[in-house]
Short mmCIF file of C-alpha atoms in Angstrom, two decimals:
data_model
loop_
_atom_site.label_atom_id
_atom_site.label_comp_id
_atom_site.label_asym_id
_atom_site.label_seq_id
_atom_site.Cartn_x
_atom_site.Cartn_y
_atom_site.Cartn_z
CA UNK A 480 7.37 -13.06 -5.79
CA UNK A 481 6.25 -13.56 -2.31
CA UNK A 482 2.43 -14.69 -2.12
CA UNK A 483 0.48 -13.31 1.21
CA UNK A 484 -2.46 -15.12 1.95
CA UNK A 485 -4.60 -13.46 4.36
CA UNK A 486 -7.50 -14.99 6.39
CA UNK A 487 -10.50 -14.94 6.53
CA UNK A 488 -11.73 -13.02 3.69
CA UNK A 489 -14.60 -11.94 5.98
CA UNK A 490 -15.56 -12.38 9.38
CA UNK A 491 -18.76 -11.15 10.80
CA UNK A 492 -18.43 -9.85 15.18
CA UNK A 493 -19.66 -8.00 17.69
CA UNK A 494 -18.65 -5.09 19.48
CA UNK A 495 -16.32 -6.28 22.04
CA UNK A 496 -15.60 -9.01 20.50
CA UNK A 497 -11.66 -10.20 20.22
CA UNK A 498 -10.62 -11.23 16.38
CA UNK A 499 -7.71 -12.33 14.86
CA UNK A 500 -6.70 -12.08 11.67
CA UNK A 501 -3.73 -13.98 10.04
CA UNK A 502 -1.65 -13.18 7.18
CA UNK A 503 1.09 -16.37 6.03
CA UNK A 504 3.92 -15.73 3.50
CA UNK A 505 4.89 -18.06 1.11
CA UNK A 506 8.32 -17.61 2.11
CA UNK A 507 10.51 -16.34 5.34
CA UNK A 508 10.43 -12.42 5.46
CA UNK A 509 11.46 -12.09 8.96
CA UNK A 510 9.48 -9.35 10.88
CA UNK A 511 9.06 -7.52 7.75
CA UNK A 512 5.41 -7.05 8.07
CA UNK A 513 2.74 -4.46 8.26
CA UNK A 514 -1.19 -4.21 9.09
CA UNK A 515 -3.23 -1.49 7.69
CA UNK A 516 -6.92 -0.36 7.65
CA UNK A 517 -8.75 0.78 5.34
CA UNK A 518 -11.89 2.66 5.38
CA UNK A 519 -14.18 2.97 2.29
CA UNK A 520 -13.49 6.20 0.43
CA UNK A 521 -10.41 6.72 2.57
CA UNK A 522 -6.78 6.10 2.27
CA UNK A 523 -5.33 2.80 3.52
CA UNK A 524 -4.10 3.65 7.29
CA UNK A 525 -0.95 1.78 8.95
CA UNK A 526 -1.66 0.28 11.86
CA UNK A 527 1.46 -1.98 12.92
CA UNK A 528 5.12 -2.09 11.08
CA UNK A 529 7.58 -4.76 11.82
CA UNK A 530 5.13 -7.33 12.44
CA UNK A 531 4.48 -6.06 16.29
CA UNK A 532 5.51 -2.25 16.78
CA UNK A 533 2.25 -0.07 17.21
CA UNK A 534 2.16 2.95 14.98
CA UNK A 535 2.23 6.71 17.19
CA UNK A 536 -1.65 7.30 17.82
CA UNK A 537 -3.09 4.02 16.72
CA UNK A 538 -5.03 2.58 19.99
CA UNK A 539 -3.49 -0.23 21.74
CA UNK A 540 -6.39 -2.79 21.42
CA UNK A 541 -4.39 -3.05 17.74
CA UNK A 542 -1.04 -5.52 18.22
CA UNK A 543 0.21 -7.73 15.93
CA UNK A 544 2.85 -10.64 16.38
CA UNK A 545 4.65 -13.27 14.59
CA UNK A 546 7.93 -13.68 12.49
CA UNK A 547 9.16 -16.43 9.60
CA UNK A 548 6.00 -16.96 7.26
CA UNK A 549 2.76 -16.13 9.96
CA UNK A 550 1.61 -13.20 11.26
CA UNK A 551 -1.42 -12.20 13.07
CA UNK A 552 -3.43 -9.31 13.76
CA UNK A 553 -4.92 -9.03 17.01
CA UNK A 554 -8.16 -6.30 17.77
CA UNK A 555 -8.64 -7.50 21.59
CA UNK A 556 -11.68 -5.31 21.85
CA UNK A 557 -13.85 -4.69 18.41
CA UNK A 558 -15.10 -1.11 18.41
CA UNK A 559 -17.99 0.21 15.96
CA UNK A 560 -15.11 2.34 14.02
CA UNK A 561 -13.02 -0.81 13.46
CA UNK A 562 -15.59 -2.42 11.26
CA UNK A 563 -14.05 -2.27 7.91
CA UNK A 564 -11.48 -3.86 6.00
CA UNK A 565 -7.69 -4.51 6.96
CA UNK A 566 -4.85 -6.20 4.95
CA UNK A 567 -0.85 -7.13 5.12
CA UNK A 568 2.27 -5.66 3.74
CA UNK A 569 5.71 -7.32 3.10
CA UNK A 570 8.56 -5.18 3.05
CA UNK A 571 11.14 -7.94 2.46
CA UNK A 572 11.65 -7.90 -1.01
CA UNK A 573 10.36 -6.23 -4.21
CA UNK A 574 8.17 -6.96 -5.50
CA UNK A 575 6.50 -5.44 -2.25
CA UNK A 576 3.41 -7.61 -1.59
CA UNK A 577 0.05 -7.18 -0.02
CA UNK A 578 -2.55 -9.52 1.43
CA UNK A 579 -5.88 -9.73 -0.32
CA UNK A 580 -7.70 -8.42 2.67
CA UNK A 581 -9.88 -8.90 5.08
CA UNK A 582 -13.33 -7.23 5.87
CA UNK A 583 -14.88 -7.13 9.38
CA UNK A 584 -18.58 -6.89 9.69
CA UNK A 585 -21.01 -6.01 12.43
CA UNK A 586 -22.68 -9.23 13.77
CA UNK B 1172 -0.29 18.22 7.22
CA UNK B 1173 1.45 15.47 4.97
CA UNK B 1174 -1.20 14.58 1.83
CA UNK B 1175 -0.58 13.01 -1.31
CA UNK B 1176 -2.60 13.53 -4.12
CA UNK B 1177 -2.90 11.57 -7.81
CA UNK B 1178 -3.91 13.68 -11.04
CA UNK B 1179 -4.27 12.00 -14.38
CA UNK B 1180 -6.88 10.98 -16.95
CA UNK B 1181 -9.89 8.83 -15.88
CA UNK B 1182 -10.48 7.28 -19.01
CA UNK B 1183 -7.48 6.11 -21.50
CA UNK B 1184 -7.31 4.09 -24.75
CA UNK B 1185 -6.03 0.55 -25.57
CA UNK B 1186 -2.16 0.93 -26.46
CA UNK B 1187 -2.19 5.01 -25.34
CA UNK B 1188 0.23 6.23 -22.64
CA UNK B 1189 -0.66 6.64 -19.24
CA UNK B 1190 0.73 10.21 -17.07
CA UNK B 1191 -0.25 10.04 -13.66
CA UNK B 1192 1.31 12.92 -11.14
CA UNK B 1193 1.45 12.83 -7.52
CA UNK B 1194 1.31 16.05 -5.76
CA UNK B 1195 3.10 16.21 -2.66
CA UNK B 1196 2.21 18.22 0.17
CA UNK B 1197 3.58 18.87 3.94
CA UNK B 1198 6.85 17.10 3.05
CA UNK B 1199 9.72 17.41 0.23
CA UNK B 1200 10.55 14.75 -2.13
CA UNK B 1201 14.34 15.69 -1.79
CA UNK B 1202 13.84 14.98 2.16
CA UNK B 1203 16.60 12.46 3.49
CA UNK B 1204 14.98 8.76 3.57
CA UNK B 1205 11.69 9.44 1.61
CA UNK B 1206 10.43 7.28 -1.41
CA UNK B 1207 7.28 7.87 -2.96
CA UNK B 1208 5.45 4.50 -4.44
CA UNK B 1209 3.04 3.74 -7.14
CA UNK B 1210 0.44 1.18 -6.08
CA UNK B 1211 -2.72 -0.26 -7.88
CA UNK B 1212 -5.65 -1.92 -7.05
CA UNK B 1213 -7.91 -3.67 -10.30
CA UNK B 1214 -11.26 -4.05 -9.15
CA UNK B 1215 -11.98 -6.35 -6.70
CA UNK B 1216 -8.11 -7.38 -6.57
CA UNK B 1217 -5.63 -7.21 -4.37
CA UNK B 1218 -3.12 -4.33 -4.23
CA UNK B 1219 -0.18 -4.56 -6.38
CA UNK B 1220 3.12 -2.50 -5.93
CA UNK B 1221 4.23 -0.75 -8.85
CA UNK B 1222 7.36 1.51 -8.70
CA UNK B 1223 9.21 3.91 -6.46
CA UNK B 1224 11.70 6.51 -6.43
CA UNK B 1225 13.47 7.39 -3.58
CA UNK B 1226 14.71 10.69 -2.67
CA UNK B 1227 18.20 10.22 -4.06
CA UNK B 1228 16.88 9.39 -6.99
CA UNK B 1229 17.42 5.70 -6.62
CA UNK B 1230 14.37 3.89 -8.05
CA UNK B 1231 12.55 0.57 -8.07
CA UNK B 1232 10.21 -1.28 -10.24
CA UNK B 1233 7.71 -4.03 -10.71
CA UNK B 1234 9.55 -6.30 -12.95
CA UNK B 1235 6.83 -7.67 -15.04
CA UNK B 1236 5.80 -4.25 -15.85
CA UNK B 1237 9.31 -2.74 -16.29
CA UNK B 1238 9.41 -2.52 -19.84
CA UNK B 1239 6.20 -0.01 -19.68
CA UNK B 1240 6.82 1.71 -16.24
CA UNK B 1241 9.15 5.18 -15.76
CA UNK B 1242 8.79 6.76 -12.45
CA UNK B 1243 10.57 10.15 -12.76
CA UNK B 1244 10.99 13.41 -9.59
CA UNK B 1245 10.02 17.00 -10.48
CA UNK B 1246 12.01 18.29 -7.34
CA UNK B 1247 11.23 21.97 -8.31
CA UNK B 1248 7.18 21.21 -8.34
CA UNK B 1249 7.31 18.51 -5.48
CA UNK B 1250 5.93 15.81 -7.73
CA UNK B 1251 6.41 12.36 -8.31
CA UNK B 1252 5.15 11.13 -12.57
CA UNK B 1253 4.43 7.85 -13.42
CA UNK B 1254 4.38 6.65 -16.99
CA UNK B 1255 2.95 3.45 -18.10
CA UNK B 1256 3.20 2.69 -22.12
CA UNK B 1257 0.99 0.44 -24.26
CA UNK B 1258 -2.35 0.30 -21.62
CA UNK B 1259 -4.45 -2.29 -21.61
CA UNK B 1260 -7.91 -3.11 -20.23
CA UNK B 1261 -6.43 -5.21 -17.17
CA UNK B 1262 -4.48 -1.92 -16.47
CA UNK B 1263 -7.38 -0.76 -15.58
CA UNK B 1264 -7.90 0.37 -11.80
CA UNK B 1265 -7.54 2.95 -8.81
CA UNK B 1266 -3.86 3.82 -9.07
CA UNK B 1267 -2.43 5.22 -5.39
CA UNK B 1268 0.41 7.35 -4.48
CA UNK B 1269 2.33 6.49 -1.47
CA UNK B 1270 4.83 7.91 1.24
CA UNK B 1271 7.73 5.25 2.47
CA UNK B 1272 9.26 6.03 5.24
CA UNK B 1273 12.26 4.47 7.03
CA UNK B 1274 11.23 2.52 10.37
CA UNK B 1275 14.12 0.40 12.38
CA UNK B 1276 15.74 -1.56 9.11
CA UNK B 1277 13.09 -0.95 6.65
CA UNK B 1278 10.66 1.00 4.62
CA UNK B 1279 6.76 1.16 5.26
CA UNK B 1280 3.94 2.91 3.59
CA UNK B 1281 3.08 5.83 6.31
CA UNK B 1282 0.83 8.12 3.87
CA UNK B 1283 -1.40 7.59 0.73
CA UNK B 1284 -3.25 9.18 -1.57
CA UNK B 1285 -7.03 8.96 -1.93
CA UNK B 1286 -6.39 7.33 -5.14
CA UNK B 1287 -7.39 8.10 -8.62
CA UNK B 1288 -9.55 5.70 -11.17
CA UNK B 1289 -8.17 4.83 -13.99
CA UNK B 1290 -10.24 2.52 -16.73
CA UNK B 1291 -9.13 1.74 -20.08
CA UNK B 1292 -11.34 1.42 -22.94
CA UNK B 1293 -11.77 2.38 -26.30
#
């Protein structure tokens, strides 16, 4: 199975602030990547498919990049509605895979 | 509106048989290029992928669970079932239904469910 290891766990911001989170495979999936968001008591919500192609009506301070085995997620401008928690996809292979997540916090 | 939505019992027994259905709304299962997906999330775990079936009928499963997983189509009530035999305490968790959808050269998970929690215990 293909391990995602997302990072950090947590990381505490402020409005405005630019974060990144990264996501690395344990092996090469290509661009075969997705970011989602979840809320709490909502369903997950995808936010960027093939590692850098912005879902239709998902705000563009949401892009994502890399290819191979790392992958980021880039919010350039934290807004109060993005803090929550966010996590990785792999599409390359089944199993299908997720990242153990990552939870944003207000600073 | 597209919404997916889980039914199924909240509380099962050691070794009993799990039925969970996914209600689909705002699309059809027998829709070119759809797959509906079975995902679960034990508490304070990550996700973990279960099953799908795919609107040909062409399905998909976890292999360490494939001995106790069937993921089955009820075209005529728009439902996706999943069956999971012999449950144990570590089955226990929010199980999700989820759309797939076909973007460039691959599948991604587009719409979910709101989940529904499952915990087994005698």
């Amino acid at each position: 199975d293909i391990q995602l290891t997302q990072s950090p766990s947590f990381l505490s911001a402020f409005v405005g602030d630019r974060v990144t989170i990264t996501c690395r495979a344990s092996q090469d999936i290509s661009n075969y990547l997705a970011w989602y968001q979840q809320k709490p008591g909502q369903a997950p919500k995808l936010l960027i498919y093939a590692a850098s192609s912005l879902q239709s009506g998902v705000p563009s301070r949401f892009s994502g990049s890399g290819s191979g085995t790392e992958f980021t997620l880039t919010i350039s401008s934290l807004q109060p509605e993005d803090f929550t928690s966010y996590f990785c996809l792999q599409v390359n292979s089944y199993p299908l895979t997720f990242g153990g997540g990552t939870t944003v916090e207000i600073k | 509106q597209i919404t997916l939505k889980e039914s199924g019992p909240a509380l099962v027994k050691p070794t009993q048989t799990l039925t969970l259905t996914c209600s689909l709304s705002g699309f059809s299962i027998t829709t070119d290029g759809v797959g509906v997906d079975w995902i679960r999330q034990p508490p304070g775990k990550a996700l973990e992928w279960l099953a799908v079936v795919y609107w040909d009928d062409d399905k998909y499963y976890r292999s360490s669970l494939r001995n106790r997983l069937t993921i089955t189509k009820d075209t005529s009530k728009n439902q996706v079932v999943l069956t999971m035999t012999n449950m144990d305490p570590i089955d226990t968790a929010i199980y999700y239904c989820v759309r797939r959808l076909r973007f460039g050269s691959r599948y991604y998970f587009d719409h979910w469910g709101q989940g529904t929690l499952v915990t087994v215990s005698s």
